């Protein structure tokens, strides 16, 4: 009976792995500049260049390149080894998401989620390219998994015997995300925001969760001190930030239009054709995050959640 319980998810993970490894070095063809830079960084690491933050890609977090270097050490210096990193973490992210959704909701929802992640365009594309953002979902889901053990409804059985062990796991996962990709500097805010929501709407869960959550964020803060100390002393390493802060600079000057345009276009990019990423290297130009069918379910789901 136990074996039968895992057959479907194992088949889904196998499908995800096959879709991500088939003709891996040929599709997409060639290397984007970002992939080439990660490859260069990985080769430099193998030659003994060990940094907290890498100067290529206008400055990039280090973990993907270190992991790619390990892949090259095991499987050889090749495009296959470089892209294999996100194949592995993409499949692991599906498995981790399945486990969390099954715990937070039910097994049917978890299986449906896993299938969609296995075959949908964006997870599949991210799993076939050597881009550091492709590592992020696995560790973000890991953070959610541990956080849920802290903030779940009272009485729900959790894998960790104490919330403090889950808090440490939560903090480690958050810290790892901050060593992967710039977007993690904003993504972690969902956790304190959820704690604030619990304080307003679910006081019993708030009283249960806030101390372990604070501990977890403290653990994350300690673990990222070396990298951010380096960046504070070497601000020129973060060239990317100066390329992205234009709307914020305009906002500080009292001009709301650029930030409004960015926000509205980003929201439309979830469901509306023509507003998706236009860069051919990473997307079918203009393709939204969700296709026609999943966009409907996404919007209905938002309505149900709001209701």
Short mmCIF file of C-alpha atoms in Angstrom, two decimals:
data_model
loop_
_atom_site.label_atom_id
_atom_site.label_comp_id
_atom_site.label_asym_id
_atom_site.label_seq_id
_atom_site.Cartn_x
_atom_site.Cartn_y
_atom_site.Cartn_z
CA UNK A 1 0.00 0.00 0.00
CA UNK A 2 2.84 2.36 0.90
CA UNK A 3 4.55 1.63 -2.42
CA UNK A 4 1.36 2.40 -4.36
CA UNK A 5 1.11 5.72 -2.55
CA UNK A 6 4.35 6.91 -4.13
CA UNK A 7 3.97 5.44 -7.63
CA UNK A 8 2.20 8.46 -9.15
CA UNK A 9 4.57 11.09 -7.80
CA UNK A 10 7.60 9.01 -8.82
CA UNK A 11 6.21 8.74 -12.35
CA UNK A 12 5.63 12.50 -12.43
CA UNK A 13 9.20 13.15 -11.25
CA UNK A 14 10.51 10.73 -13.88
CA UNK A 15 8.53 12.56 -16.57
CA UNK A 16 9.93 15.88 -15.33
CA UNK A 17 13.47 14.52 -15.43
CA UNK A 18 13.10 13.16 -18.96
CA UNK A 19 11.59 16.42 -20.26
CA UNK A 20 14.46 18.36 -18.72
CA UNK A 21 17.32 16.13 -19.90
CA UNK A 22 16.24 15.18 -23.43
CA UNK A 23 18.52 16.98 -25.91
CA UNK A 24 19.66 19.18 -23.03
CA UNK A 25 22.65 20.65 -24.85
CA UNK A 26 20.71 21.28 -28.07
CA UNK A 27 17.48 22.84 -26.78
CA UNK A 28 17.70 25.73 -26.27
CA UNK A 29 20.51 26.02 -28.81
CA UNK A 30 23.79 27.61 -27.82
CA UNK A 31 24.51 29.62 -24.69
CA UNK A 32 22.95 32.88 -23.60
CA UNK A 33 25.39 35.45 -22.23
CA UNK A 34 24.19 34.68 -18.69
CA UNK A 35 24.81 30.96 -19.12
CA UNK A 36 28.24 31.59 -20.60
CA UNK A 37 29.13 33.81 -17.65
CA UNK A 38 28.09 31.13 -15.16
CA UNK A 39 30.20 28.63 -17.08
CA UNK A 40 33.17 30.98 -16.94
CA UNK A 41 32.69 31.48 -13.20
CA UNK A 42 32.49 27.71 -12.63
CA UNK A 43 35.73 27.18 -14.56
CA UNK A 44 37.39 29.95 -12.54
CA UNK A 45 36.28 28.25 -9.31
CA UNK A 46 37.88 25.01 -10.47
CA UNK A 47 41.05 27.04 -11.06
CA UNK A 48 40.95 28.30 -7.47
CA UNK A 49 39.12 31.64 -7.81
CA UNK A 50 36.85 31.65 -4.74
CA UNK A 51 34.67 34.74 -4.24
CA UNK A 52 31.67 35.83 -2.14
CA UNK A 53 30.20 37.56 -5.19
CA UNK A 54 31.13 37.29 -8.86
CA UNK A 55 31.69 40.29 -11.14
CA UNK A 56 30.25 38.78 -14.33
CA UNK A 57 26.53 39.12 -15.12
CA UNK A 58 26.79 42.67 -13.71
CA UNK A 59 27.44 41.07 -10.34
CA UNK A 60 25.92 37.74 -9.32
CA UNK A 61 25.31 35.69 -6.21
CA UNK A 62 27.77 32.79 -5.92
CA UNK A 63 25.86 29.59 -5.18
CA UNK A 64 24.89 28.57 -8.71
CA UNK A 65 28.43 28.90 -10.01
CA UNK A 66 29.87 26.92 -7.09
CA UNK A 67 27.30 24.18 -7.67
CA UNK A 68 28.04 24.18 -11.40
CA UNK A 69 31.74 23.84 -10.59
CA UNK A 70 30.90 20.76 -8.52
CA UNK A 71 28.87 19.35 -11.41
CA UNK A 72 31.79 19.90 -13.78
CA UNK A 73 34.15 18.25 -11.32
CA UNK A 74 31.92 15.15 -11.28
CA UNK A 75 30.80 14.95 -14.91
CA UNK A 76 33.37 16.93 -16.87
CA UNK A 77 33.66 20.48 -18.15
CA UNK A 78 30.74 20.66 -20.55
CA UNK A 79 27.48 22.42 -21.33
CA UNK A 80 25.65 19.32 -20.11
CA UNK A 81 27.28 19.62 -16.66
CA UNK A 82 26.51 23.34 -16.55
CA UNK A 83 22.81 22.86 -17.32
CA UNK A 84 22.45 19.70 -15.25
CA UNK A 85 22.38 21.78 -12.05
CA UNK A 86 18.94 23.21 -12.79
CA UNK A 87 17.66 19.87 -14.07
CA UNK A 88 18.36 18.41 -10.63
CA UNK A 89 17.06 21.36 -8.63
CA UNK A 90 14.03 21.72 -10.91
CA UNK A 91 12.99 18.11 -10.28
CA UNK A 92 13.73 18.45 -6.57
CA UNK A 93 11.55 21.56 -6.46
CA UNK A 94 8.63 19.56 -7.86
CA UNK A 95 9.11 16.87 -5.22
CA UNK A 96 9.40 19.43 -2.41
CA UNK A 97 6.31 21.30 -3.61
CA UNK A 98 4.36 18.03 -3.73
CA UNK A 99 5.29 17.29 -0.12
CA UNK A 100 4.28 20.74 1.11
CA UNK A 101 0.99 20.92 -0.81
CA UNK A 102 0.06 17.43 0.40
CA UNK A 103 0.68 18.51 4.00
CA UNK A 104 -1.02 21.91 3.72
CA UNK A 105 -3.96 20.78 1.53
CA UNK A 106 -4.41 17.23 0.24
CA UNK A 107 -2.81 14.58 -1.96
CA UNK A 108 -4.98 15.27 -5.01
CA UNK A 109 -3.99 18.94 -5.01
CA UNK A 110 -0.36 17.93 -4.54
CA UNK A 111 -0.40 15.58 -7.53
CA UNK A 112 -2.06 18.18 -9.76
CA UNK A 113 0.51 20.76 -8.69
CA UNK A 114 3.36 18.36 -9.44
CA UNK A 115 2.00 17.55 -12.91
CA UNK A 116 1.63 21.21 -13.81
CA UNK A 117 5.16 21.96 -12.62
CA UNK A 118 6.51 19.01 -14.59
CA UNK A 119 5.06 20.05 -17.96
CA UNK A 120 4.37 23.80 -17.81
CA UNK A 121 6.46 26.11 -19.95
CA UNK A 122 8.18 28.27 -17.33
CA UNK A 123 9.34 25.54 -14.91
CA UNK A 124 10.44 23.44 -17.88
CA UNK A 125 12.34 26.31 -19.51
CA UNK A 126 14.03 27.25 -16.23
CA UNK A 127 15.06 23.63 -15.72
CA UNK A 128 16.85 23.47 -19.08
CA UNK A 129 18.97 26.63 -18.80
CA UNK A 130 22.04 27.41 -16.72
CA UNK A 131 20.55 30.43 -14.95
CA UNK A 132 20.90 30.92 -11.21
CA UNK A 133 17.21 31.80 -10.83
CA UNK A 134 16.43 28.16 -11.67
CA UNK A 135 17.87 27.05 -8.32
CA UNK A 136 15.70 29.43 -6.34
CA UNK A 137 12.33 27.58 -6.27
CA UNK A 138 13.68 24.49 -4.48
CA UNK A 139 15.11 26.45 -1.57
CA UNK A 140 12.15 28.81 -1.48
CA UNK A 141 9.83 25.83 -1.18
CA UNK A 142 12.15 24.49 1.51
CA UNK A 143 11.73 27.74 3.42
CA UNK A 144 7.94 27.47 3.04
CA UNK A 145 8.02 23.84 4.22
CA UNK A 146 9.83 24.72 7.44
CA UNK A 147 7.86 27.93 7.94
CA UNK A 148 4.60 26.00 7.69
CA UNK A 149 5.73 23.80 10.57
CA UNK A 150 6.09 26.99 12.58
CA UNK A 151 2.85 28.66 11.49
CA UNK A 152 0.49 25.76 10.75
CA UNK A 153 -2.86 25.55 12.58
CA UNK A 154 -2.45 24.30 16.18
CA UNK A 155 -2.82 20.55 16.50
CA UNK A 156 -1.62 19.75 12.98
CA UNK A 157 1.04 17.04 13.23
CA UNK A 158 4.46 18.21 12.02
CA UNK A 159 7.62 16.27 11.06
CA UNK A 160 9.82 18.25 13.51
CA UNK A 161 9.28 17.56 17.19
CA UNK A 162 9.81 21.23 18.05
CA UNK A 163 9.20 24.49 16.24
CA UNK A 164 12.77 25.54 17.03
CA UNK A 165 14.27 22.87 14.78
CA UNK A 166 11.95 23.96 11.99
CA UNK A 167 12.96 27.58 12.65
CA UNK A 168 16.62 26.77 12.04
CA UNK A 169 15.77 24.92 8.82
CA UNK A 170 13.65 27.88 7.73
CA UNK A 171 16.49 30.31 8.37
CA UNK A 172 19.05 28.20 6.52
CA UNK A 173 16.79 27.97 3.46
CA UNK A 174 16.15 31.73 3.42
CA UNK A 175 19.90 32.36 3.68
CA UNK A 176 20.58 30.01 0.78
CA UNK A 177 18.06 31.83 -1.44
CA UNK A 178 19.90 35.08 -0.77
CA UNK A 179 23.09 33.44 -2.07
CA UNK A 180 21.35 32.44 -5.32
CA UNK A 181 19.49 35.32 -6.92
CA UNK A 182 18.76 39.02 -6.45
CA UNK A 183 14.97 38.51 -6.31
CA UNK A 184 15.36 36.67 -3.00
CA UNK A 185 16.11 40.02 -1.33
CA UNK A 186 12.42 40.79 -1.73
CA UNK A 187 10.93 37.27 -1.70
CA UNK A 188 11.79 36.60 1.97
CA UNK A 189 9.42 39.41 3.00
CA UNK A 190 6.43 37.12 2.43
CA UNK A 191 7.24 35.42 5.73
CA UNK A 192 7.12 38.45 8.08
CA UNK A 193 4.09 39.67 6.12
CA UNK A 194 2.36 36.35 6.82
CA UNK A 195 3.22 36.68 10.51
CA UNK A 196 1.59 40.13 10.48
CA UNK A 197 -1.47 38.58 8.81
CA UNK A 198 -1.62 35.96 11.58
CA UNK A 199 -1.41 38.71 14.21
CA UNK A 200 -4.49 40.33 12.69
CA UNK A 201 -6.58 37.31 11.73
CA UNK A 202 -5.34 34.28 13.73
CA UNK A 203 -3.99 35.33 17.10
CA UNK A 204 -3.52 31.77 18.38
CA UNK A 205 -1.29 30.89 15.43
CA UNK A 206 0.55 34.20 15.78
CA UNK A 207 1.39 33.47 19.43
CA UNK A 208 2.64 30.04 18.38
CA UNK A 209 4.69 31.25 15.41
CA UNK A 210 6.27 34.64 15.98
CA UNK A 211 9.19 33.60 18.19
CA UNK A 212 10.36 30.67 16.02
CA UNK A 213 9.87 32.80 12.90
CA UNK A 214 11.99 35.57 14.41
CA UNK A 215 14.66 33.01 15.31
CA UNK A 216 14.65 31.68 11.75
CA UNK A 217 15.06 35.15 10.27
CA UNK A 218 17.85 35.79 12.76
CA UNK A 219 19.63 32.61 11.62
CA UNK A 220 19.28 33.76 8.01
CA UNK A 221 20.65 37.18 8.91
CA UNK A 222 23.74 35.70 10.55
CA UNK A 223 24.43 33.38 7.60
CA UNK A 224 24.33 36.18 5.02
CA UNK A 225 26.61 38.54 6.95
CA UNK A 226 29.81 37.55 5.07
CA UNK A 227 28.31 38.15 1.62
CA UNK A 228 26.63 41.43 2.51
CA UNK A 229 29.73 42.65 4.36
CA UNK A 230 31.68 42.04 1.17
CA UNK A 231 29.06 43.93 -0.86
CA UNK A 232 29.06 46.84 1.57
CA UNK A 233 32.81 47.15 1.16
CA UNK A 234 32.66 46.62 -2.61
CA UNK A 235 29.48 48.36 -3.82
CA UNK A 236 30.79 48.37 -7.40
CA UNK A 237 30.23 44.59 -7.44
CA UNK A 238 26.45 45.16 -7.63
CA UNK A 239 26.25 46.88 -11.00
CA UNK A 240 22.86 45.24 -11.60
CA UNK A 241 21.24 47.26 -8.80
CA UNK A 242 22.10 50.55 -10.48
CA UNK A 243 20.50 49.22 -13.68
CA UNK A 244 17.20 48.39 -11.96
CA UNK A 245 16.57 51.27 -9.59
CA UNK A 246 15.38 53.83 -12.16
CA UNK A 247 11.66 53.61 -11.20
CA UNK A 248 12.56 53.84 -7.50
CA UNK A 249 14.67 56.91 -8.15
CA UNK A 250 11.72 58.45 -9.99
CA UNK A 251 9.43 57.52 -7.10
CA UNK A 252 11.72 59.26 -4.61
CA UNK A 253 11.45 62.35 -6.82
CA UNK A 254 7.66 62.22 -6.65
CA UNK A 255 7.05 60.65 -10.08
CA UNK A 256 4.73 57.66 -9.61
CA UNK A 257 4.28 56.85 -13.30
CA UNK A 258 7.31 54.56 -13.88
CA UNK A 259 6.61 52.41 -10.81
CA UNK A 260 2.91 52.26 -11.75
CA UNK A 261 3.74 51.21 -15.31
CA UNK A 262 6.13 48.52 -14.10
CA UNK A 263 3.69 47.15 -11.53
CA UNK A 264 0.69 47.06 -13.89
CA UNK A 265 2.69 45.44 -16.69
CA UNK A 266 4.10 42.86 -14.28
CA UNK A 267 0.60 41.92 -13.10
CA UNK A 268 -0.71 41.68 -16.66
CA UNK A 269 2.25 39.44 -17.54
CA UNK A 270 0.67 36.68 -15.47
CA UNK A 271 -2.38 36.28 -17.70
CA UNK A 272 -2.47 38.68 -20.66
CA UNK A 273 -0.82 37.82 -24.01
CA UNK A 274 1.65 40.45 -25.14
CA UNK A 275 2.76 41.43 -21.64
CA UNK A 276 5.10 38.51 -20.97
CA UNK A 277 8.88 38.77 -21.27
CA UNK A 278 9.79 39.89 -24.79
CA UNK A 279 13.37 38.57 -24.66
CA UNK A 280 13.52 35.60 -27.07
CA UNK A 281 16.37 33.93 -25.19
CA UNK A 282 14.12 33.29 -22.17
CA UNK A 283 10.55 33.29 -23.43
CA UNK A 284 8.28 33.05 -26.44
CA UNK A 285 8.05 36.85 -26.83
CA UNK A 286 4.99 38.20 -25.05
CA UNK A 287 3.86 34.83 -23.70
CA UNK A 288 2.25 35.30 -20.26
CA UNK A 289 3.11 33.16 -17.26
CA UNK A 290 -0.17 31.21 -17.51
CA UNK A 291 -1.77 29.89 -20.68
CA UNK A 292 -5.48 30.40 -21.37
CA UNK A 293 -6.69 27.48 -19.25
CA UNK A 294 -4.40 27.90 -16.25
CA UNK A 295 -4.97 31.68 -16.32
CA UNK A 296 -8.70 31.11 -15.74
CA UNK A 297 -8.01 28.81 -12.79
CA UNK A 298 -5.45 31.29 -11.44
CA UNK A 299 -7.98 34.13 -11.47
CA UNK A 300 -10.74 31.95 -10.03
CA UNK A 301 -8.33 30.83 -7.31
CA UNK A 302 -7.54 34.43 -6.42
CA UNK A 303 -11.25 35.13 -6.16
CA UNK A 304 -11.86 32.11 -3.92
CA UNK A 305 -8.92 33.07 -1.69
CA UNK A 306 -10.17 36.65 -1.41
CA UNK A 307 -13.71 35.46 -0.63
#
